[in-house]
Amino acid sequence: MTAGSILDKLRAPDIEEVSRGIRLFSGIKGQVNQILSGCIDDMASGAIDSLDTGLLIKDEAVDKIGPGFILAEKMNVQSKRLSGIASLMTGPVNLYAFALTLGKRMDTFINQMMKDSVTEAFLADAAGAFIVEHLAEQLEKQIDGELGNLHLECTARFSPGYCDWGLADGQAAISAFMDLNEIRVSLLPSSILKPLKTLTGIMLSAERVPEKTPCSLCGDKVCRYRRKC
Amino acid sequence: MNEAELIKLVKDAVRSGNIDILKSASGKLKGDSQILLKTVILGMEEARKDLMDEKISLPEFLLSVDTFREGLKIMGKNKDECETEDKPTILIGLAEGEVHDLGKNIVSAVLEASGFKIIDLGHDVTRDAIFEGIKTLEPDLLGLSAMMSTCIPGMQETVSWIKRIYPDIRIIVGGAAIDADIAVSIGAHGFAWNASGAVEEAFRLIGS
């Protein structure tokens, strides 16, 4: 599994999908007037034209799983809940880390829109947010599929800030594990990734993965990150 | 169409976010520009109420903000010409380390359209820059925002420091990383979930 081979398989959404995504991410329900509808389509088109996607993937065998941590070479994932599901896995556990970016042109596009119209800037930002999530979902499925071909199972993807995996710790861990400069991504002291439409995360794999997320083992039913797997 | 009908058309154009109708109706009106100014402000206020009442979505409201700004351009006014000494001033900026400025820019535009004078310090604002801004500009309110939770400890220190030196200034915070409890722990006087809420909160703090 290489970043290049996976990137080739990721399909950028079309204008219609991005327009629907903008409406979803903007909280638009129902019909809107023609002006706004036209604006949404323009921003969807502009966002797609601004894509300069980059992907980095690195995997490493997990050396140790303890209460509250998962260690894989330089990567230390400090999370009670993630280490909890890792400890339930059967067979050697592998960690896959990824960084996915839409590139600097997307930031430029959004900033350009801000000069003339707050509406366009807001919608352009929503477009970028939708597209990076859309690609990350495909990425998760691709990795899952490739591991399945090797008769391995895997967890859902987890990003720093998710569950009890601290944002600052998580971004620092991923940044130490992979050279983000390879895809022209940098990590600021405040843990912000630039370009802004960049996602990082990890997935864990093993022969058997009984719990894909810690959600089913967690009592917090109103957690905003709660997932069904 | 008589003048009263044209004025209504201008107001409704701002409220519904239709720049074309605004331009057409404004062009036909030959009158006191203060009447036009009051009309676009009224249209903006009605749009804000529509948002508060959840009759429209945020993007539809932002169309009204853009139309309002266009209305000012049509009248040949820039924001400085519209500013009077009576307008309360808000010094606004992103917390130190923070660079996500879209939300802050939207809030600034909405506050301006709602009658405030905004001085934007930009992103990654140090406490020294805030100190200088307060010292030289004497704003009525200080607004700080952060999207990242990592910026909160720094915000807390900044607010604490500013309050020691300028105990009379009112501080409002917001952004995706902030909720009402965090705002209290930071030591802010006010908090806003969104752009429209920021207007209400700013009026409340000015009044206090």
Short mmCIF file of C-alpha atoms in Angstrom, two decimals:
data_model
loop_
_atom_site.label_atom_id
_atom_site.label_comp_id
_atom_site.label_asym_id
_atom_site.label_seq_id
_atom_site.Cartn_x
_atom_site.Cartn_y
_atom_site.Cartn_z
CA MET A 1 0.00 0.00 0.00
CA THR A 2 1.54 3.30 -1.05
CA ALA A 3 0.21 6.82 -0.81
CA GLY A 4 0.53 7.19 -4.57
CA SER A 5 -1.52 4.10 -5.34
CA ILE A 6 -4.23 5.11 -2.89
CA LEU A 7 -4.28 8.74 -4.07
CA ASP A 8 -4.86 7.54 -7.63
CA LYS A 9 -7.96 5.73 -6.45
CA LEU A 10 -9.47 8.68 -4.58
CA ARG A 11 -12.19 10.32 -6.65
CA ALA A 12 -12.74 14.03 -6.19
CA PRO A 13 -16.45 14.85 -5.82
CA ASP A 14 -18.26 16.47 -8.74
CA ILE A 15 -19.99 19.87 -8.63
CA GLU A 16 -23.36 18.41 -7.71
CA GLU A 17 -21.89 16.45 -4.79
CA VAL A 18 -19.95 19.47 -3.53
CA SER A 19 -23.03 21.70 -3.84
CA ARG A 20 -24.98 19.19 -1.74
CA GLY A 21 -22.05 19.07 0.67
CA ILE A 22 -21.99 22.86 0.97
CA ARG A 23 -25.68 22.89 1.85
CA LEU A 24 -25.15 20.18 4.45
CA PHE A 25 -22.10 21.82 6.03
CA SER A 26 -23.74 25.29 5.95
CA GLY A 27 -26.90 24.17 7.71
CA ILE A 28 -29.08 24.95 4.72
CA LYS A 29 -32.33 23.03 4.82
CA GLY A 30 -34.87 23.06 2.04
CA GLN A 31 -35.04 25.39 -0.95
CA VAL A 32 -32.96 28.52 -1.30
CA ASN A 33 -33.35 31.44 -3.67
CA GLN A 34 -31.72 31.47 -7.08
CA ILE A 35 -29.01 33.89 -6.02
CA LEU A 36 -27.77 31.64 -3.22
CA SER A 37 -28.19 28.52 -5.32
CA GLY A 38 -26.03 30.04 -8.05
CA CYS A 39 -23.46 31.11 -5.48
CA ILE A 40 -23.29 27.58 -4.06
CA ASP A 41 -22.67 26.08 -7.49
CA ASP A 42 -19.99 28.70 -8.27
CA MET A 43 -18.16 27.99 -5.03
CA ALA A 44 -18.43 24.24 -5.61
CA SER A 45 -16.87 24.67 -9.04
CA GLY A 46 -14.18 27.03 -7.73
CA ALA A 47 -13.25 24.65 -4.91
CA ILE A 48 -12.92 21.69 -7.29
CA ASP A 49 -10.72 23.77 -9.59
CA SER A 50 -8.51 24.69 -6.61
CA LEU A 51 -7.75 21.12 -5.60
CA ASP A 52 -4.09 20.16 -5.31
CA THR A 53 -4.45 17.03 -3.21
CA GLY A 54 -1.55 15.46 -1.37
CA LEU A 55 -1.44 12.24 0.66
CA LEU A 56 1.11 10.72 2.98
CA ILE A 57 0.74 7.24 4.53
CA LYS A 58 3.13 5.44 6.81
CA ASP A 59 2.68 2.22 8.72
CA GLU A 60 4.58 0.62 11.54
CA ALA A 61 4.20 -2.41 13.75
CA VAL A 62 2.89 -1.58 17.20
CA ASP A 63 5.60 -2.36 19.77
CA LYS A 64 3.59 -1.99 22.93
CA ILE A 65 0.04 -1.40 24.10
CA GLY A 66 -0.40 -0.24 27.66
CA PRO A 67 -3.12 1.40 29.74
CA GLY A 68 -3.47 4.74 28.03
CA PHE A 69 -0.94 4.40 25.22
CA ILE A 70 -0.06 2.69 21.95
CA LEU A 71 3.61 2.73 20.93
CA ALA A 72 4.78 2.24 17.36
CA GLU A 73 8.36 3.31 16.76
CA LYS A 74 8.32 7.11 17.28
CA MET A 75 4.57 7.29 17.47
CA ASN A 76 3.00 7.38 20.92
CA VAL A 77 -0.78 7.52 20.81
CA GLN A 78 -1.88 8.62 24.26
CA SER A 79 -5.47 7.55 24.61
CA LYS A 80 -7.09 5.24 27.15
CA ARG A 81 -9.95 4.44 24.86
CA LEU A 82 -7.92 3.73 21.73
CA SER A 83 -5.44 1.62 23.68
CA GLY A 84 -8.47 -0.16 25.14
CA ILE A 85 -9.71 -1.34 21.75
CA ALA A 86 -6.14 -2.09 20.62
CA SER A 87 -5.70 -4.44 23.56
CA LEU A 88 -8.71 -6.46 22.37
CA MET A 89 -7.18 -7.16 18.96
CA THR A 90 -5.87 -10.59 17.94
CA GLY A 91 -2.45 -11.03 16.36
CA PRO A 92 0.23 -8.43 15.67
CA VAL A 93 -1.17 -4.92 15.58
CA ASN A 94 -0.10 -2.43 12.94
CA LEU A 95 -0.58 1.32 12.99
CA TYR A 96 -1.29 3.31 9.81
CA ALA A 97 -0.93 7.07 9.95
CA PHE A 98 -2.03 9.39 7.19
CA ALA A 99 -2.02 13.06 6.28
CA LEU A 100 -4.39 14.26 3.56
CA THR A 101 -4.35 17.82 2.26
CA LEU A 102 -6.31 19.74 -0.37
CA GLY A 103 -3.27 21.98 -0.85
CA LYS A 104 -2.46 25.66 -0.53
CA ARG A 105 -4.56 26.71 -3.56
CA MET A 106 -7.71 25.92 -1.58
CA ASP A 107 -6.66 28.34 1.19
CA THR A 108 -5.90 30.95 -1.48
CA PHE A 109 -9.30 30.42 -3.11
CA ILE A 110 -11.13 30.89 0.19
CA ASN A 111 -9.10 34.00 1.07
CA GLN A 112 -9.77 35.46 -2.38
CA MET A 113 -13.51 35.04 -1.88
CA MET A 114 -13.29 36.87 1.45
CA LYS A 115 -12.13 40.04 -0.30
CA ASP A 116 -15.47 40.62 -2.04
CA SER A 117 -18.13 38.59 -0.30
CA VAL A 118 -18.56 37.03 3.14
CA THR A 119 -21.17 34.73 1.59
CA GLU A 120 -18.79 33.34 -1.00
CA ALA A 121 -16.00 32.95 1.56
CA PHE A 122 -18.31 31.05 3.91
CA LEU A 123 -19.54 28.75 1.12
CA ALA A 124 -16.04 28.23 -0.26
CA ASP A 125 -14.85 27.21 3.20
CA ALA A 126 -17.79 24.80 3.52
CA ALA A 127 -16.86 23.34 0.13
CA GLY A 128 -13.28 22.74 1.26
CA ALA A 129 -14.43 21.17 4.53
CA PHE A 130 -16.81 18.85 2.67
CA ILE A 131 -14.25 17.79 0.05
CA VAL A 132 -11.53 16.88 2.56
CA GLU A 133 -14.01 14.78 4.57
CA HIS A 134 -15.30 13.16 1.38
CA LEU A 135 -11.77 12.16 0.38
CA ALA A 136 -10.91 11.00 3.90
CA GLU A 137 -13.92 8.67 3.88
CA GLN A 138 -12.77 7.17 0.61
CA LEU A 139 -9.24 6.88 2.01
CA GLU A 140 -10.55 4.95 5.01
CA LYS A 141 -12.45 2.56 2.73
CA GLN A 142 -9.41 2.09 0.45
CA ILE A 143 -7.15 1.22 3.38
CA ASP A 144 -9.83 -1.08 4.79
CA GLY A 145 -10.17 -2.78 1.40
CA GLU A 146 -6.44 -3.28 0.89
CA LEU A 147 -6.03 -4.69 4.38
CA GLY A 148 -9.02 -6.95 3.73
CA ASN A 149 -7.14 -8.35 0.72
CA LEU A 150 -4.40 -9.32 3.19
CA HIS A 151 -7.05 -10.96 5.43
CA LEU A 152 -6.63 -8.24 8.01
CA GLU A 153 -9.27 -6.15 9.76
CA CYS A 154 -8.94 -2.54 10.81
CA THR A 155 -10.48 0.17 12.95
CA ALA A 156 -12.19 3.30 11.76
CA ARG A 157 -9.93 6.32 11.31
CA PHE A 158 -9.17 8.52 14.30
CA SER A 159 -7.90 12.06 14.12
CA PRO A 160 -6.12 14.01 16.89
CA GLY A 161 -8.71 15.67 19.07
CA TYR A 162 -11.05 12.70 18.62
CA CYS A 163 -12.33 11.00 21.77
CA ASP A 164 -9.68 11.19 24.49
CA TRP A 165 -6.76 11.56 22.06
CA GLY A 166 -5.54 15.09 22.73
CA LEU A 167 -5.31 17.45 19.78
CA ALA A 168 -1.88 18.87 20.55
CA ASP A 169 -0.38 15.48 21.56
CA GLY A 170 -1.91 13.78 18.55
CA GLN A 171 -0.71 16.27 15.95
CA ALA A 172 2.75 16.32 17.52
CA ALA A 173 2.87 12.49 17.46
CA ILE A 174 1.87 12.30 13.79
CA SER A 175 4.28 15.08 12.88
CA ALA A 176 7.14 13.20 14.61
CA PHE A 177 6.14 9.95 12.89
CA MET A 178 5.92 11.30 9.31
CA ASP A 179 7.60 14.12 7.45
CA LEU A 180 4.61 16.32 6.62
CA ASN A 181 6.87 18.54 4.50
CA GLU A 182 6.74 15.82 1.84
CA ILE A 183 3.25 17.03 0.96
CA ARG A 184 3.97 20.67 1.85
CA VAL A 185 2.06 20.55 5.11
CA SER A 186 3.35 22.26 8.23
CA LEU A 187 2.28 22.07 11.86
CA LEU A 188 2.07 25.39 13.69
CA PRO A 189 2.87 25.71 17.43
CA SER A 190 -0.88 26.03 18.07
CA SER A 191 -1.36 22.57 16.48
CA ILE A 192 -2.99 24.06 13.41
CA LEU A 193 -2.08 22.36 10.15
CA LYS A 194 -1.37 24.48 7.14
CA PRO A 195 -2.81 24.34 4.49
CA LEU A 196 -5.96 24.60 6.58
CA LYS A 197 -7.91 21.92 4.70
CA THR A 198 -5.66 19.12 5.92
CA LEU A 199 -6.64 16.04 7.89
CA THR A 200 -4.40 13.68 9.77
CA GLY A 201 -5.32 10.43 11.46
CA ILE A 202 -4.51 6.85 12.28
CA MET A 203 -6.04 3.42 11.76
CA LEU A 204 -5.07 0.23 13.56
CA SER A 205 -5.11 -3.20 11.97
CA ALA A 206 -4.76 -6.82 13.14
CA GLU A 207 -6.00 -10.29 12.26
CA ARG A 208 -9.09 -9.62 14.32
CA VAL A 209 -10.43 -6.21 15.37
CA PRO A 210 -13.47 -6.79 17.62
CA GLU A 211 -14.18 -3.08 18.10
CA LYS A 212 -13.66 -0.64 15.25
CA THR A 213 -14.26 2.36 17.51
CA PRO A 214 -14.32 2.80 21.29
CA CYS A 215 -17.90 4.12 21.05
CA SER A 216 -19.69 0.85 21.82
CA LEU A 217 -17.59 0.51 24.98
CA CYS A 218 -18.20 4.09 26.05
CA GLY A 219 -21.08 5.24 28.21
CA ASP A 220 -21.30 8.76 26.76
CA LYS A 221 -24.38 8.47 24.53
CA VAL A 222 -24.46 12.17 23.68
CA CYS A 223 -20.83 12.47 22.62
CA ARG A 224 -20.68 14.45 19.40
CA TYR A 225 -18.01 12.11 18.02
CA ARG A 226 -20.07 8.98 18.63
CA ARG A 227 -20.03 6.58 15.68
CA LYS A 228 -21.81 3.38 14.75
CA CYS A 229 -19.55 0.72 13.37
CA MET B 1 -43.59 53.29 -8.42
CA ASN B 2 -43.57 56.07 -5.84
CA GLU B 3 -40.81 56.90 -3.39
CA ALA B 4 -42.33 54.97 -0.49
CA GLU B 5 -42.58 51.85 -2.64
CA LEU B 6 -39.00 52.24 -3.83
CA ILE B 7 -37.78 52.58 -0.24
CA LYS B 8 -39.60 49.38 0.64
CA LEU B 9 -38.01 47.70 -2.36
CA VAL B 10 -34.53 48.75 -1.18
CA LYS B 11 -35.23 47.48 2.33
CA ASP B 12 -36.56 44.17 1.07
CA ALA B 13 -33.62 43.83 -1.33
CA VAL B 14 -31.19 44.06 1.60
CA ARG B 15 -33.33 41.74 3.69
CA SER B 16 -33.46 39.10 0.95
CA GLY B 17 -29.89 39.62 -0.23
CA ASN B 18 -30.68 40.77 -3.78
CA ILE B 19 -27.98 43.16 -5.02
CA ASP B 20 -29.54 43.57 -8.48
CA ILE B 21 -32.86 44.81 -7.12
CA LEU B 22 -31.00 47.04 -4.65
CA LYS B 23 -29.02 48.67 -7.47
CA SER B 24 -32.10 49.12 -9.64
CA ALA B 25 -34.29 50.56 -6.85
CA SER B 26 -31.52 52.79 -5.44
CA GLY B 27 -30.82 54.17 -8.90
CA LYS B 28 -34.44 55.30 -9.22
CA LEU B 29 -34.49 56.98 -5.85
CA LYS B 30 -33.41 60.60 -5.94
CA GLY B 31 -33.45 61.79 -2.41
CA ASP B 32 -31.73 62.23 0.86
CA SER B 33 -28.91 59.70 1.17
CA GLN B 34 -29.59 59.52 4.89
CA ILE B 35 -33.01 58.02 4.08
CA LEU B 36 -31.33 55.42 1.89
CA LEU B 37 -28.79 54.72 4.63
CA LYS B 38 -31.51 54.25 7.23
CA THR B 39 -33.39 51.99 4.83
CA VAL B 40 -30.50 49.63 4.20
CA ILE B 41 -29.80 49.52 7.93
CA LEU B 42 -33.44 48.63 8.54
CA GLY B 43 -33.28 45.88 5.91
CA MET B 44 -30.17 44.51 7.62
CA GLU B 45 -31.89 44.54 11.00
CA GLU B 46 -34.86 42.63 9.63
CA ALA B 47 -32.54 40.05 8.10
CA ARG B 48 -30.83 39.62 11.47
CA LYS B 49 -34.19 39.04 13.15
CA ASP B 50 -35.05 36.49 10.46
CA LEU B 51 -31.82 34.65 11.34
CA MET B 52 -32.52 34.82 15.08
CA ASP B 53 -36.02 33.48 14.43
CA GLU B 54 -34.51 30.72 12.27
CA LYS B 55 -36.50 31.83 9.24
CA ILE B 56 -33.32 31.94 7.18
CA SER B 57 -29.99 30.12 7.25
CA LEU B 58 -26.63 31.76 7.92
CA PRO B 59 -25.62 31.87 4.21
CA GLU B 60 -28.89 33.66 3.38
CA PHE B 61 -28.13 36.15 6.14
CA LEU B 62 -24.63 36.66 4.81
CA LEU B 63 -26.14 37.54 1.42
CA SER B 64 -27.92 40.38 3.24
CA VAL B 65 -24.61 41.50 4.74
CA ASP B 66 -23.03 41.56 1.27
CA THR B 67 -26.04 43.45 -0.08
CA PHE B 68 -25.86 45.95 2.78
CA ARG B 69 -22.21 46.60 1.97
CA GLU B 70 -23.10 47.03 -1.68
CA GLY B 71 -25.77 49.51 -0.60
CA LEU B 72 -23.11 51.61 1.11
CA LYS B 73 -20.99 51.55 -2.06
CA ILE B 74 -23.95 52.63 -4.16
CA MET B 75 -24.46 55.62 -1.91
CA GLY B 76 -20.82 56.45 -2.46
CA LYS B 77 -20.15 55.88 1.20
CA ASN B 78 -17.42 53.86 2.74
CA LYS B 79 -17.61 52.67 6.30
CA ASP B 80 -15.65 55.63 7.61
CA GLU B 81 -18.22 58.08 6.25
CA CYS B 82 -20.97 56.17 8.00
CA GLU B 83 -19.18 56.21 11.28
CA THR B 84 -20.18 58.78 13.82
CA GLU B 85 -18.82 59.44 17.22
CA ASP B 86 -21.83 57.63 18.64
CA LYS B 87 -20.85 54.27 17.22
CA PRO B 88 -19.45 51.90 19.81
CA THR B 89 -16.04 50.54 18.88
CA ILE B 90 -15.03 46.92 19.03
CA LEU B 91 -11.40 45.83 18.84
CA ILE B 92 -11.43 42.32 17.44
CA GLY B 93 -8.82 39.70 16.72
CA LEU B 94 -7.86 36.04 16.79
CA ALA B 95 -6.18 34.63 19.88
CA GLU B 96 -2.42 34.21 19.77
CA GLY B 97 -1.52 31.14 17.71
CA GLU B 98 -4.85 31.12 15.88
CA VAL B 99 -5.03 31.67 12.11
CA HIS B 100 -8.57 30.57 11.16
CA ASP B 101 -9.95 34.01 10.41
CA LEU B 102 -13.08 33.32 8.35
CA GLY B 103 -15.40 33.23 11.37
CA LYS B 104 -13.88 36.38 12.83
CA ASN B 105 -14.23 38.15 9.46
CA ILE B 106 -17.88 37.15 9.23
CA VAL B 107 -18.58 38.34 12.78
CA SER B 108 -16.81 41.62 12.00
CA ALA B 109 -18.93 42.15 8.88
CA VAL B 110 -22.14 41.41 10.79
CA LEU B 111 -21.20 43.71 13.67
CA GLU B 112 -20.36 46.50 11.22
CA ALA B 113 -23.67 46.02 9.46
CA SER B 114 -25.36 46.22 12.86
CA GLY B 115 -23.95 49.61 13.75
CA PHE B 116 -20.58 48.98 15.38
CA LYS B 117 -17.22 50.35 14.36
CA ILE B 118 -14.79 47.46 14.02
CA ILE B 119 -11.02 47.61 14.31
CA ASP B 120 -9.60 44.30 13.23
CA LEU B 121 -6.22 43.30 14.65
CA GLY B 122 -6.10 40.22 12.41
CA HIS B 123 -4.85 36.79 13.37
CA ASP B 124 -2.35 35.44 15.89
CA VAL B 125 -2.68 38.61 17.97
CA THR B 126 -0.22 38.97 20.81
CA ARG B 127 -1.26 40.49 24.11
CA ASP B 128 1.13 43.37 23.46
CA ALA B 129 -0.73 44.18 20.25
CA ILE B 130 -4.02 44.08 22.16
CA PHE B 131 -2.56 46.32 24.85
CA GLU B 132 -1.43 48.84 22.22
CA GLY B 133 -4.79 48.70 20.50
CA ILE B 134 -6.69 49.40 23.70
CA LYS B 135 -4.29 52.16 24.73
CA THR B 136 -4.42 54.03 21.42
CA LEU B 137 -7.95 53.32 20.22
CA GLU B 138 -9.89 53.16 23.50
CA PRO B 139 -12.48 50.66 22.25
CA ASP B 140 -15.69 49.92 24.11
CA LEU B 141 -15.31 46.18 23.69
CA LEU B 142 -12.56 43.70 23.04
CA GLY B 143 -13.49 40.60 21.02
CA LEU B 144 -11.26 37.53 20.87
CA SER B 145 -11.89 34.26 19.11
CA ALA B 146 -10.32 30.84 18.75
CA MET B 147 -11.23 27.78 16.77
CA MET B 148 -8.53 25.63 18.37
CA SER B 149 -8.72 24.48 21.97
CA THR B 150 -4.91 24.76 22.12
CA CYS B 151 -5.29 28.56 22.06
CA ILE B 152 -7.50 28.70 25.17
CA PRO B 153 -4.78 28.78 27.87
CA GLY B 154 -3.14 31.73 26.10
CA MET B 155 -6.50 33.49 25.82
CA GLN B 156 -7.04 33.02 29.53
CA GLU B 157 -3.70 34.63 30.36
CA THR B 158 -4.30 37.48 27.95
CA VAL B 159 -7.78 38.22 29.32
CA SER B 160 -6.50 38.09 32.89
CA TRP B 161 -3.65 40.47 32.07
CA ILE B 162 -5.85 42.90 30.11
CA LYS B 163 -8.44 43.01 32.91
CA ARG B 164 -5.73 43.93 35.44
CA ILE B 165 -4.53 46.86 33.33
CA TYR B 166 -7.88 47.92 31.85
CA PRO B 167 -10.52 46.79 34.33
CA ASP B 168 -13.27 48.79 32.61
CA ILE B 169 -13.02 47.20 29.18
CA ARG B 170 -15.62 44.57 28.41
CA ILE B 171 -14.38 41.37 26.76
CA ILE B 172 -16.41 39.05 24.52
CA VAL B 173 -15.11 35.71 23.25
CA GLY B 174 -16.25 33.21 20.67
CA GLY B 175 -15.20 30.59 18.16
CA ALA B 176 -15.59 26.86 17.73
CA ALA B 177 -13.32 26.09 20.69
CA ILE B 178 -15.33 28.23 23.09
CA ASP B 179 -18.56 27.55 24.93
CA ALA B 180 -20.28 29.40 27.77
CA ASP B 181 -18.38 27.52 30.49
CA ILE B 182 -15.02 28.07 28.85
CA ALA B 183 -15.84 31.75 28.38
CA VAL B 184 -16.42 32.02 32.13
CA SER B 185 -13.17 30.16 32.91
CA ILE B 186 -11.30 32.48 30.55
CA GLY B 187 -12.68 35.42 32.50
CA ALA B 188 -14.61 37.00 29.64
CA HIS B 189 -17.68 39.15 30.27
CA GLY B 190 -19.59 37.79 27.31
CA PHE B 191 -19.74 34.94 24.87
CA ALA B 192 -21.34 34.36 21.46
CA TRP B 193 -22.06 31.13 19.61
CA ASN B 194 -22.36 32.80 16.24
CA ALA B 195 -22.34 36.08 14.36
CA SER B 196 -25.91 37.00 15.16
CA GLY B 197 -25.44 36.17 18.83
CA ALA B 198 -22.34 38.37 18.83
CA VAL B 199 -24.49 41.39 17.96
CA GLU B 200 -26.90 40.76 20.84
CA GLU B 201 -24.07 40.14 23.26
CA ALA B 202 -22.20 43.26 22.12
CA PHE B 203 -25.30 45.41 22.69
CA ARG B 204 -25.74 43.82 26.11
CA LEU B 205 -22.16 44.49 27.17
CA ILE B 206 -22.19 48.06 25.84
CA GLY B 207 -25.33 48.65 27.86
CA SER B 208 -23.67 47.31 30.98
#
